[in-house]
Short mmCIF file of N, CA, C and O in Angstrom, two decimals:
data_model
loop_
_atom_site.label_atom_id
_atom_site.label_comp_id
_atom_site.label_asym_id
_atom_site.label_seq_id
_atom_site.Cartn_x
_atom_site.Cartn_y
_atom_site.Cartn_z
N GLU A 1 399.68 96.62 -15.66
CA GLU A 1 398.42 97.31 -15.43
C GLU A 1 398.70 98.61 -14.68
O GLU A 1 399.39 98.63 -13.68
N MET A 2 398.16 99.71 -15.17
CA MET A 2 398.32 101.02 -14.55
C MET A 2 397.41 101.11 -13.33
O MET A 2 396.24 100.78 -13.40
N PRO A 3 397.95 101.51 -12.16
CA PRO A 3 397.10 101.64 -10.98
C PRO A 3 396.10 102.79 -11.15
O PRO A 3 396.33 103.73 -11.90
N LEU A 4 394.97 102.69 -10.44
CA LEU A 4 393.98 103.77 -10.50
C LEU A 4 394.52 105.06 -9.92
O LEU A 4 394.18 106.15 -10.35
N VAL A 5 395.35 104.93 -8.88
CA VAL A 5 395.93 106.10 -8.23
C VAL A 5 397.44 105.97 -8.33
O VAL A 5 398.01 104.98 -7.92
N HIS A 6 398.08 106.96 -8.93
CA HIS A 6 399.54 106.92 -9.04
C HIS A 6 400.12 108.31 -8.79
O HIS A 6 399.38 109.30 -8.69
N ALA A 7 401.43 108.41 -8.66
CA ALA A 7 402.10 109.64 -8.24
C ALA A 7 401.87 110.81 -9.18
O ALA A 7 402.00 111.96 -8.79
N GLY A 8 401.51 110.56 -10.41
CA GLY A 8 401.26 111.65 -11.36
C GLY A 8 399.88 112.29 -11.21
O GLY A 8 399.58 113.25 -11.88
N GLN A 9 399.05 111.75 -10.33
CA GLN A 9 397.71 112.28 -10.15
C GLN A 9 397.59 113.04 -8.85
O GLN A 9 398.35 112.81 -7.91
N THR A 10 396.64 113.94 -8.81
CA THR A 10 396.34 114.68 -7.59
C THR A 10 395.10 114.07 -6.95
O THR A 10 394.07 113.93 -7.61
N LEU A 11 395.23 113.69 -5.69
CA LEU A 11 394.06 113.18 -4.97
C LEU A 11 393.24 114.35 -4.46
O LEU A 11 393.78 115.38 -4.09
N ARG A 12 391.93 114.18 -4.45
CA ARG A 12 391.03 115.25 -4.06
C ARG A 12 390.04 114.76 -3.01
O ARG A 12 389.57 113.64 -3.08
N LEU A 13 389.72 115.66 -2.09
CA LEU A 13 388.62 115.40 -1.16
C LEU A 13 387.36 115.95 -1.82
O LEU A 13 387.38 117.04 -2.38
N CYS A 14 386.29 115.20 -1.77
CA CYS A 14 385.04 115.66 -2.37
C CYS A 14 383.88 115.34 -1.43
O CYS A 14 383.95 114.41 -0.63
N LEU A 15 382.83 116.13 -1.52
CA LEU A 15 381.62 115.86 -0.75
C LEU A 15 380.86 114.74 -1.43
O LEU A 15 380.67 114.77 -2.65
N ARG A 16 380.43 113.76 -0.65
CA ARG A 16 379.68 112.63 -1.19
C ARG A 16 378.17 112.89 -1.14
O ARG A 16 377.40 112.13 -1.72
N GLN A 17 377.75 113.92 -0.42
CA GLN A 17 376.35 114.33 -0.39
C GLN A 17 376.31 115.83 -0.16
O GLN A 17 377.26 116.41 0.36
N CYS A 18 375.24 116.46 -0.57
CA CYS A 18 375.12 117.91 -0.42
C CYS A 18 374.99 118.28 1.05
O CYS A 18 374.36 117.57 1.83
N LEU A 19 375.59 119.41 1.40
CA LEU A 19 375.41 119.96 2.74
C LEU A 19 374.04 120.61 2.81
O LEU A 19 373.51 121.05 1.78
N PRO A 20 373.46 120.72 3.99
CA PRO A 20 372.15 121.40 4.09
C PRO A 20 372.28 122.86 3.66
O PRO A 20 373.32 123.49 3.85
N SER A 21 371.23 123.39 3.08
CA SER A 21 371.27 124.77 2.61
C SER A 21 371.14 125.77 3.76
O SER A 21 371.50 126.94 3.61
N GLU A 22 370.66 125.31 4.90
CA GLU A 22 370.52 126.18 6.06
C GLU A 22 370.79 125.39 7.33
O GLU A 22 370.33 124.26 7.47
N VAL A 23 371.57 125.99 8.24
CA VAL A 23 371.89 125.35 9.51
C VAL A 23 371.77 126.39 10.61
O VAL A 23 372.26 127.51 10.47
N GLN A 24 371.11 126.02 11.69
CA GLN A 24 370.98 126.91 12.84
C GLN A 24 372.18 126.72 13.77
O GLN A 24 372.78 125.65 13.80
N ASN A 25 372.53 127.76 14.53
CA ASN A 25 373.60 127.62 15.53
C ASN A 25 373.29 126.44 16.44
O ASN A 25 372.18 126.32 16.95
N GLY A 26 374.26 125.54 16.63
CA GLY A 26 374.10 124.41 17.51
C GLY A 26 373.36 123.22 16.91
O GLY A 26 373.17 122.21 17.59
N GLU A 27 372.96 123.29 15.65
CA GLU A 27 372.23 122.20 15.00
C GLU A 27 373.23 121.23 14.35
O GLU A 27 374.15 121.64 13.65
N TRP A 28 373.04 119.93 14.60
CA TRP A 28 373.90 118.92 13.97
C TRP A 28 373.61 118.84 12.48
O TRP A 28 372.46 118.93 12.07
N PHE A 29 374.66 118.65 11.67
CA PHE A 29 374.47 118.35 10.26
C PHE A 29 375.54 117.37 9.81
O PHE A 29 376.66 117.38 10.30
N PRO A 30 375.19 116.47 8.89
CA PRO A 30 376.12 115.43 8.45
C PRO A 30 377.08 115.94 7.38
O PRO A 30 376.72 116.79 6.57
N ILE A 31 378.28 115.40 7.39
CA ILE A 31 379.26 115.64 6.34
C ILE A 31 379.78 114.28 5.89
O ILE A 31 380.19 113.46 6.71
N SER A 32 379.71 114.05 4.60
CA SER A 32 380.16 112.80 4.02
C SER A 32 381.21 113.13 2.96
O SER A 32 380.94 113.87 2.03
N VAL A 33 382.43 112.59 3.15
CA VAL A 33 383.57 112.98 2.33
C VAL A 33 384.14 111.74 1.63
O VAL A 33 384.12 110.64 2.18
N GLY A 34 384.64 111.95 0.43
CA GLY A 34 385.34 110.89 -0.30
C GLY A 34 386.69 111.39 -0.76
O GLY A 34 386.93 112.59 -0.86
N CYS A 35 387.58 110.47 -1.04
CA CYS A 35 388.89 110.78 -1.61
C CYS A 35 388.95 110.08 -2.97
O CYS A 35 388.71 108.88 -3.06
N ARG A 36 389.24 110.84 -4.01
CA ARG A 36 389.26 110.30 -5.38
C ARG A 36 390.40 110.93 -6.17
O ARG A 36 390.90 111.99 -5.82
N ASN A 37 390.75 110.31 -7.29
CA ASN A 37 391.69 110.96 -8.20
C ASN A 37 390.90 111.88 -9.12
O ASN A 37 389.69 112.04 -8.97
N GLU A 38 391.57 112.50 -10.09
CA GLU A 38 390.87 113.49 -10.92
C GLU A 38 389.80 112.89 -11.82
O GLU A 38 388.98 113.60 -12.38
N PHE A 39 389.78 111.57 -11.95
CA PHE A 39 388.75 110.91 -12.75
C PHE A 39 387.61 110.38 -11.88
O PHE A 39 386.71 109.70 -12.38
N GLY A 40 387.67 110.64 -10.58
CA GLY A 40 386.64 110.18 -9.66
C GLY A 40 386.81 108.72 -9.27
O GLY A 40 385.88 108.10 -8.79
N LEU A 41 388.01 108.17 -9.48
CA LEU A 41 388.26 106.76 -9.18
C LEU A 41 388.97 106.59 -7.85
O LEU A 41 389.70 107.47 -7.40
N TRP A 42 388.78 105.43 -7.24
CA TRP A 42 389.47 105.11 -5.99
C TRP A 42 389.60 103.61 -5.86
O TRP A 42 388.71 102.86 -6.27
N LYS A 43 390.72 103.17 -5.32
CA LYS A 43 390.93 101.75 -5.06
C LYS A 43 391.58 101.64 -3.68
O LYS A 43 392.63 102.22 -3.44
N ARG A 44 390.95 100.90 -2.79
CA ARG A 44 391.40 100.76 -1.40
C ARG A 44 392.87 100.37 -1.31
O ARG A 44 393.61 100.90 -0.48
N ASP A 45 393.34 99.48 -2.15
CA ASP A 45 394.73 99.01 -2.10
C ASP A 45 395.75 100.11 -2.43
O ASP A 45 396.93 99.94 -2.18
N GLU A 46 395.29 101.20 -3.02
CA GLU A 46 396.22 102.25 -3.43
C GLU A 46 396.14 103.49 -2.56
O GLU A 46 396.56 104.57 -2.96
N PHE A 47 395.60 103.32 -1.33
CA PHE A 47 395.59 104.42 -0.37
C PHE A 47 397.02 104.87 -0.13
O PHE A 47 397.91 104.03 0.06
N PRO A 48 397.31 106.17 -0.16
CA PRO A 48 398.70 106.64 -0.19
C PRO A 48 399.48 106.62 1.12
O PRO A 48 400.55 107.19 1.19
N CYS A 49 398.98 105.97 2.17
CA CYS A 49 399.77 105.87 3.39
C CYS A 49 399.24 104.70 4.22
O CYS A 49 398.14 104.21 3.99
N SER A 50 400.04 104.28 5.19
CA SER A 50 399.67 103.11 5.98
C SER A 50 398.70 103.42 7.11
O SER A 50 398.02 102.54 7.60
N ASN A 51 398.64 104.67 7.57
CA ASN A 51 397.74 105.07 8.65
C ASN A 51 396.62 105.95 8.11
O ASN A 51 396.69 106.46 7.00
N ALA A 52 395.61 106.17 8.94
CA ALA A 52 394.53 107.08 8.57
C ALA A 52 395.07 108.50 8.46
O ALA A 52 396.04 108.87 9.12
N VAL A 53 394.44 109.30 7.61
CA VAL A 53 394.86 110.69 7.39
C VAL A 53 393.89 111.61 8.13
O VAL A 53 392.70 111.63 7.84
N PRO A 54 394.39 112.38 9.12
CA PRO A 54 393.50 113.28 9.86
C PRO A 54 393.12 114.49 9.00
O PRO A 54 393.93 115.01 8.24
N LEU A 55 391.87 114.91 9.14
CA LEU A 55 391.37 116.07 8.40
C LEU A 55 391.01 117.19 9.37
O LEU A 55 390.70 116.95 10.53
N ASP A 56 391.07 118.42 8.88
CA ASP A 56 390.65 119.60 9.63
C ASP A 56 389.49 120.26 8.90
O ASP A 56 389.42 120.23 7.67
N LEU A 57 388.61 120.88 9.66
CA LEU A 57 387.49 121.62 9.11
C LEU A 57 387.61 123.06 9.56
O LEU A 57 387.71 123.33 10.75
N GLU A 58 387.64 123.98 8.60
CA GLU A 58 387.73 125.41 8.91
C GLU A 58 386.42 126.08 8.57
O GLU A 58 385.75 125.70 7.60
N VAL A 59 386.06 127.09 9.34
CA VAL A 59 384.85 127.88 9.10
C VAL A 59 385.32 129.27 8.65
O VAL A 59 386.06 129.94 9.38
N LEU A 60 384.88 129.68 7.46
CA LEU A 60 385.36 130.92 6.86
C LEU A 60 384.21 131.82 6.44
O LEU A 60 383.12 131.35 6.11
N SER A 61 384.50 133.11 6.39
CA SER A 61 383.54 134.07 5.82
C SER A 61 383.53 133.87 4.30
O SER A 61 384.38 133.18 3.75
N LEU A 62 382.59 134.50 3.63
CA LEU A 62 382.54 134.40 2.17
C LEU A 62 383.77 135.01 1.51
O LEU A 62 384.08 134.70 0.37
N GLU A 63 384.49 135.85 2.25
CA GLU A 63 385.74 136.43 1.75
C GLU A 63 386.95 135.54 2.05
O GLU A 63 388.08 135.87 1.71
N GLY A 64 386.72 134.41 2.73
CA GLY A 64 387.79 133.48 3.03
C GLY A 64 388.52 133.74 4.34
O GLY A 64 389.54 133.12 4.62
N GLN A 65 387.99 134.64 5.18
CA GLN A 65 388.60 134.93 6.48
C GLN A 65 388.04 134.00 7.55
O GLN A 65 386.85 133.69 7.54
N PRO A 66 388.89 133.53 8.47
CA PRO A 66 388.40 132.65 9.55
C PRO A 66 387.32 133.33 10.38
O PRO A 66 387.43 134.53 10.68
N LEU A 67 386.28 132.59 10.73
CA LEU A 67 385.21 133.10 11.59
C LEU A 67 385.38 132.53 13.00
O LEU A 67 385.73 131.35 13.15
N GLU A 68 385.12 133.36 13.99
CA GLU A 68 385.15 132.88 15.37
C GLU A 68 383.97 131.94 15.56
O GLU A 68 382.84 132.24 15.18
N HIS A 69 384.28 130.78 16.13
CA HIS A 69 383.24 129.78 16.31
C HIS A 69 383.67 128.75 17.34
O HIS A 69 384.83 128.69 17.73
N ARG A 70 382.70 127.97 17.76
CA ARG A 70 382.96 126.77 18.55
C ARG A 70 382.38 125.62 17.75
O ARG A 70 381.32 125.74 17.12
N MET A 71 383.10 124.49 17.71
CA MET A 71 382.67 123.36 16.90
C MET A 71 382.71 122.08 17.72
O MET A 71 383.62 121.87 18.52
N GLU A 72 381.72 121.24 17.49
CA GLU A 72 381.68 119.91 18.10
C GLU A 72 381.53 118.90 16.97
O GLU A 72 380.74 119.10 16.04
N VAL A 73 382.31 117.82 17.03
CA VAL A 73 382.29 116.80 15.98
C VAL A 73 381.83 115.48 16.59
O VAL A 73 382.32 115.07 17.64
N ASP A 74 380.89 114.83 15.93
CA ASP A 74 380.44 113.50 16.33
C ASP A 74 381.02 112.52 15.31
O ASP A 74 380.59 112.47 14.17
N GLY A 75 382.03 111.79 15.72
CA GLY A 75 382.72 110.88 14.82
C GLY A 75 384.19 111.26 14.77
O GLY A 75 384.64 112.20 15.40
N VAL A 76 384.93 110.50 14.01
CA VAL A 76 386.37 110.73 13.87
C VAL A 76 386.63 111.31 12.50
O VAL A 76 386.11 110.82 11.50
N MET A 77 387.44 112.36 12.45
CA MET A 77 387.75 113.00 11.17
C MET A 77 389.08 112.47 10.62
O MET A 77 389.99 113.22 10.32
N ASP A 78 389.16 111.15 10.48
CA ASP A 78 390.35 110.49 9.92
C ASP A 78 389.93 109.68 8.70
O ASP A 78 389.10 108.77 8.81
N MET A 79 390.52 109.99 7.55
CA MET A 79 390.23 109.27 6.31
C MET A 79 391.05 107.98 6.29
O MET A 79 392.26 108.02 6.44
N GLU A 80 390.38 106.86 6.11
CA GLU A 80 391.05 105.57 6.05
C GLU A 80 391.08 105.07 4.61
O GLU A 80 390.62 105.74 3.69
N ALA A 81 391.60 103.88 4.42
CA ALA A 81 391.84 103.34 3.09
C ALA A 81 390.58 103.19 2.23
O ALA A 81 390.67 103.14 1.01
N SER A 82 389.42 103.15 2.86
CA SER A 82 388.17 103.06 2.07
C SER A 82 387.97 104.29 1.21
O SER A 82 387.23 104.25 0.23
N GLY A 83 388.61 105.40 1.59
CA GLY A 83 388.42 106.65 0.85
C GLY A 83 387.08 107.29 1.14
O GLY A 83 386.64 108.19 0.43
N LYS A 84 386.41 106.85 2.22
CA LYS A 84 385.11 107.40 2.60
C LYS A 84 385.14 107.78 4.07
O LYS A 84 385.76 107.10 4.88
N LEU A 85 384.45 108.86 4.40
CA LEU A 85 384.41 109.34 5.78
C LEU A 85 383.07 110.01 6.03
O LEU A 85 382.62 110.83 5.22
N ASN A 86 382.43 109.64 7.13
CA ASN A 86 381.16 110.24 7.54
C ASN A 86 381.26 110.71 8.98
O ASN A 86 381.75 109.97 9.83
N PHE A 87 380.83 111.93 9.22
CA PHE A 87 380.78 112.46 10.58
C PHE A 87 379.73 113.55 10.62
O PHE A 87 379.19 113.95 9.58
N ALA A 88 379.40 114.01 11.82
CA ALA A 88 378.44 115.11 11.98
C ALA A 88 379.12 116.24 12.73
O ALA A 88 380.04 116.02 13.52
N VAL A 89 378.67 117.44 12.45
CA VAL A 89 379.26 118.65 13.04
C VAL A 89 378.13 119.55 13.52
O VAL A 89 377.06 119.60 12.92
N ARG A 90 378.41 120.25 14.61
CA ARG A 90 377.54 121.38 14.95
C ARG A 90 378.43 122.55 15.31
O ARG A 90 379.49 122.38 15.90
N LEU A 91 377.98 123.71 14.89
CA LEU A 91 378.75 124.94 15.04
C LEU A 91 377.96 125.97 15.82
O LEU A 91 376.74 126.03 15.73
N TRP A 92 378.69 126.76 16.56
CA TRP A 92 378.14 127.95 17.18
C TRP A 92 379.01 129.10 16.71
O TRP A 92 380.17 129.23 17.11
N LEU A 93 378.47 129.91 15.81
CA LEU A 93 379.21 131.07 15.31
C LEU A 93 379.04 132.21 16.29
O LEU A 93 377.94 132.49 16.76
N THR A 94 380.16 132.89 16.59
CA THR A 94 380.13 134.02 17.52
C THR A 94 379.25 135.12 16.96
O THR A 94 378.42 135.70 17.64
N GLU A 95 379.45 135.43 15.69
CA GLU A 95 378.62 136.41 15.00
C GLU A 95 377.91 135.68 13.87
O GLU A 95 378.53 135.20 12.94
N VAL A 96 376.59 135.56 13.97
CA VAL A 96 375.85 134.90 12.92
C VAL A 96 375.84 135.82 11.70
O VAL A 96 375.31 136.92 11.75
N THR A 97 376.48 135.36 10.64
CA THR A 97 376.71 136.22 9.48
C THR A 97 375.85 135.86 8.28
O THR A 97 375.96 136.49 7.25
N GLY A 98 375.03 134.87 8.39
CA GLY A 98 374.31 134.38 7.21
C GLY A 98 375.13 133.26 6.60
O GLY A 98 375.47 132.29 7.27
N ALA A 99 375.48 133.41 5.35
CA ALA A 99 376.23 132.36 4.65
C ALA A 99 377.68 132.32 5.13
O ALA A 99 378.26 133.34 5.51
N PHE A 100 378.26 131.12 5.12
CA PHE A 100 379.67 130.95 5.46
C PHE A 100 380.20 129.77 4.66
O PHE A 100 379.45 129.02 4.04
N LEU A 101 381.50 129.61 4.67
CA LEU A 101 382.16 128.55 3.93
C LEU A 101 382.75 127.52 4.90
O LEU A 101 383.18 127.88 5.99
N LEU A 102 382.80 126.28 4.47
CA LEU A 102 383.51 125.24 5.20
C LEU A 102 384.65 124.76 4.30
O LEU A 102 384.43 124.48 3.13
N ARG A 103 385.84 124.68 4.86
CA ARG A 103 386.99 124.15 4.13
C ARG A 103 387.47 122.89 4.84
O ARG A 103 387.86 122.93 6.00
N LEU A 104 387.42 121.79 4.13
CA LEU A 104 387.90 120.52 4.66
C LEU A 104 389.23 120.21 4.00
O LEU A 104 389.34 120.27 2.78
N LYS A 105 390.25 119.92 4.81
CA LYS A 105 391.58 119.68 4.25
C LYS A 105 392.34 118.69 5.13
O LYS A 105 391.94 118.43 6.27
N VAL A 106 393.44 118.18 4.58
CA VAL A 106 394.32 117.33 5.38
C VAL A 106 394.90 118.19 6.50
O VAL A 106 395.32 119.33 6.26
N ALA A 107 394.90 117.67 7.71
CA ALA A 107 395.39 118.42 8.88
C ALA A 107 396.82 118.89 8.64
O ALA A 107 397.66 118.14 8.15
N SER A 108 397.09 120.14 9.00
CA SER A 108 398.40 120.74 8.74
C SER A 108 399.53 120.05 9.50
O SER A 108 400.67 120.05 9.06
N HIS A 109 399.22 119.41 10.63
CA HIS A 109 400.26 118.73 11.41
C HIS A 109 400.62 117.36 10.84
O HIS A 109 401.59 116.74 11.27
N PHE A 110 399.85 116.87 9.86
CA PHE A 110 400.07 115.53 9.31
C PHE A 110 401.13 115.58 8.22
O PHE A 110 400.98 116.27 7.22
N GLU A 111 402.22 114.83 8.40
CA GLU A 111 403.33 114.85 7.44
C GLU A 111 403.69 113.48 6.91
O GLU A 111 404.68 113.33 6.23
N ALA A 112 402.88 112.47 7.19
CA ALA A 112 403.27 111.10 6.85
C ALA A 112 402.66 110.61 5.53
O ALA A 112 402.70 109.43 5.24
N LEU A 113 402.11 111.51 4.74
CA LEU A 113 401.47 111.09 3.50
C LEU A 113 402.51 110.58 2.51
O LEU A 113 403.44 111.30 2.17
N GLN A 114 402.37 109.36 2.08
CA GLN A 114 403.28 108.76 1.11
C GLN A 114 402.50 108.52 -0.18
O GLN A 114 401.50 107.84 -0.19
N ARG A 115 402.97 109.08 -1.27
CA ARG A 115 402.32 108.85 -2.55
C ARG A 115 402.73 107.48 -3.09
O ARG A 115 403.84 107.05 -2.89
N PRO A 116 401.85 106.81 -3.81
CA PRO A 116 402.20 105.50 -4.40
C PRO A 116 403.28 105.68 -5.46
O PRO A 116 403.50 106.72 -5.97
#
């Protein structure tokens, strides 16, 4: 039987619910993330490492440049074998620019990811 997640596939982080269309400085908003293969499948037994995977959240301009900000997180930003993660964030942007981007990725300091 072929596993749902195997070394030939790329795992992806995806939003499990839409982000709010508007957020005020200092306002909490929820972020719900999932980890899936390219077919949208996931199986807990095939999580690619023995420990939780830490994630980082970056705040960027529409041009992709980092924005000065302060961030507070309610919850832990570690993806576990369930492939699901929920936390809340509030941001204070130094310069309120209107629209901005959020980039969620595996933390750069994390090197223990083992592919199945």
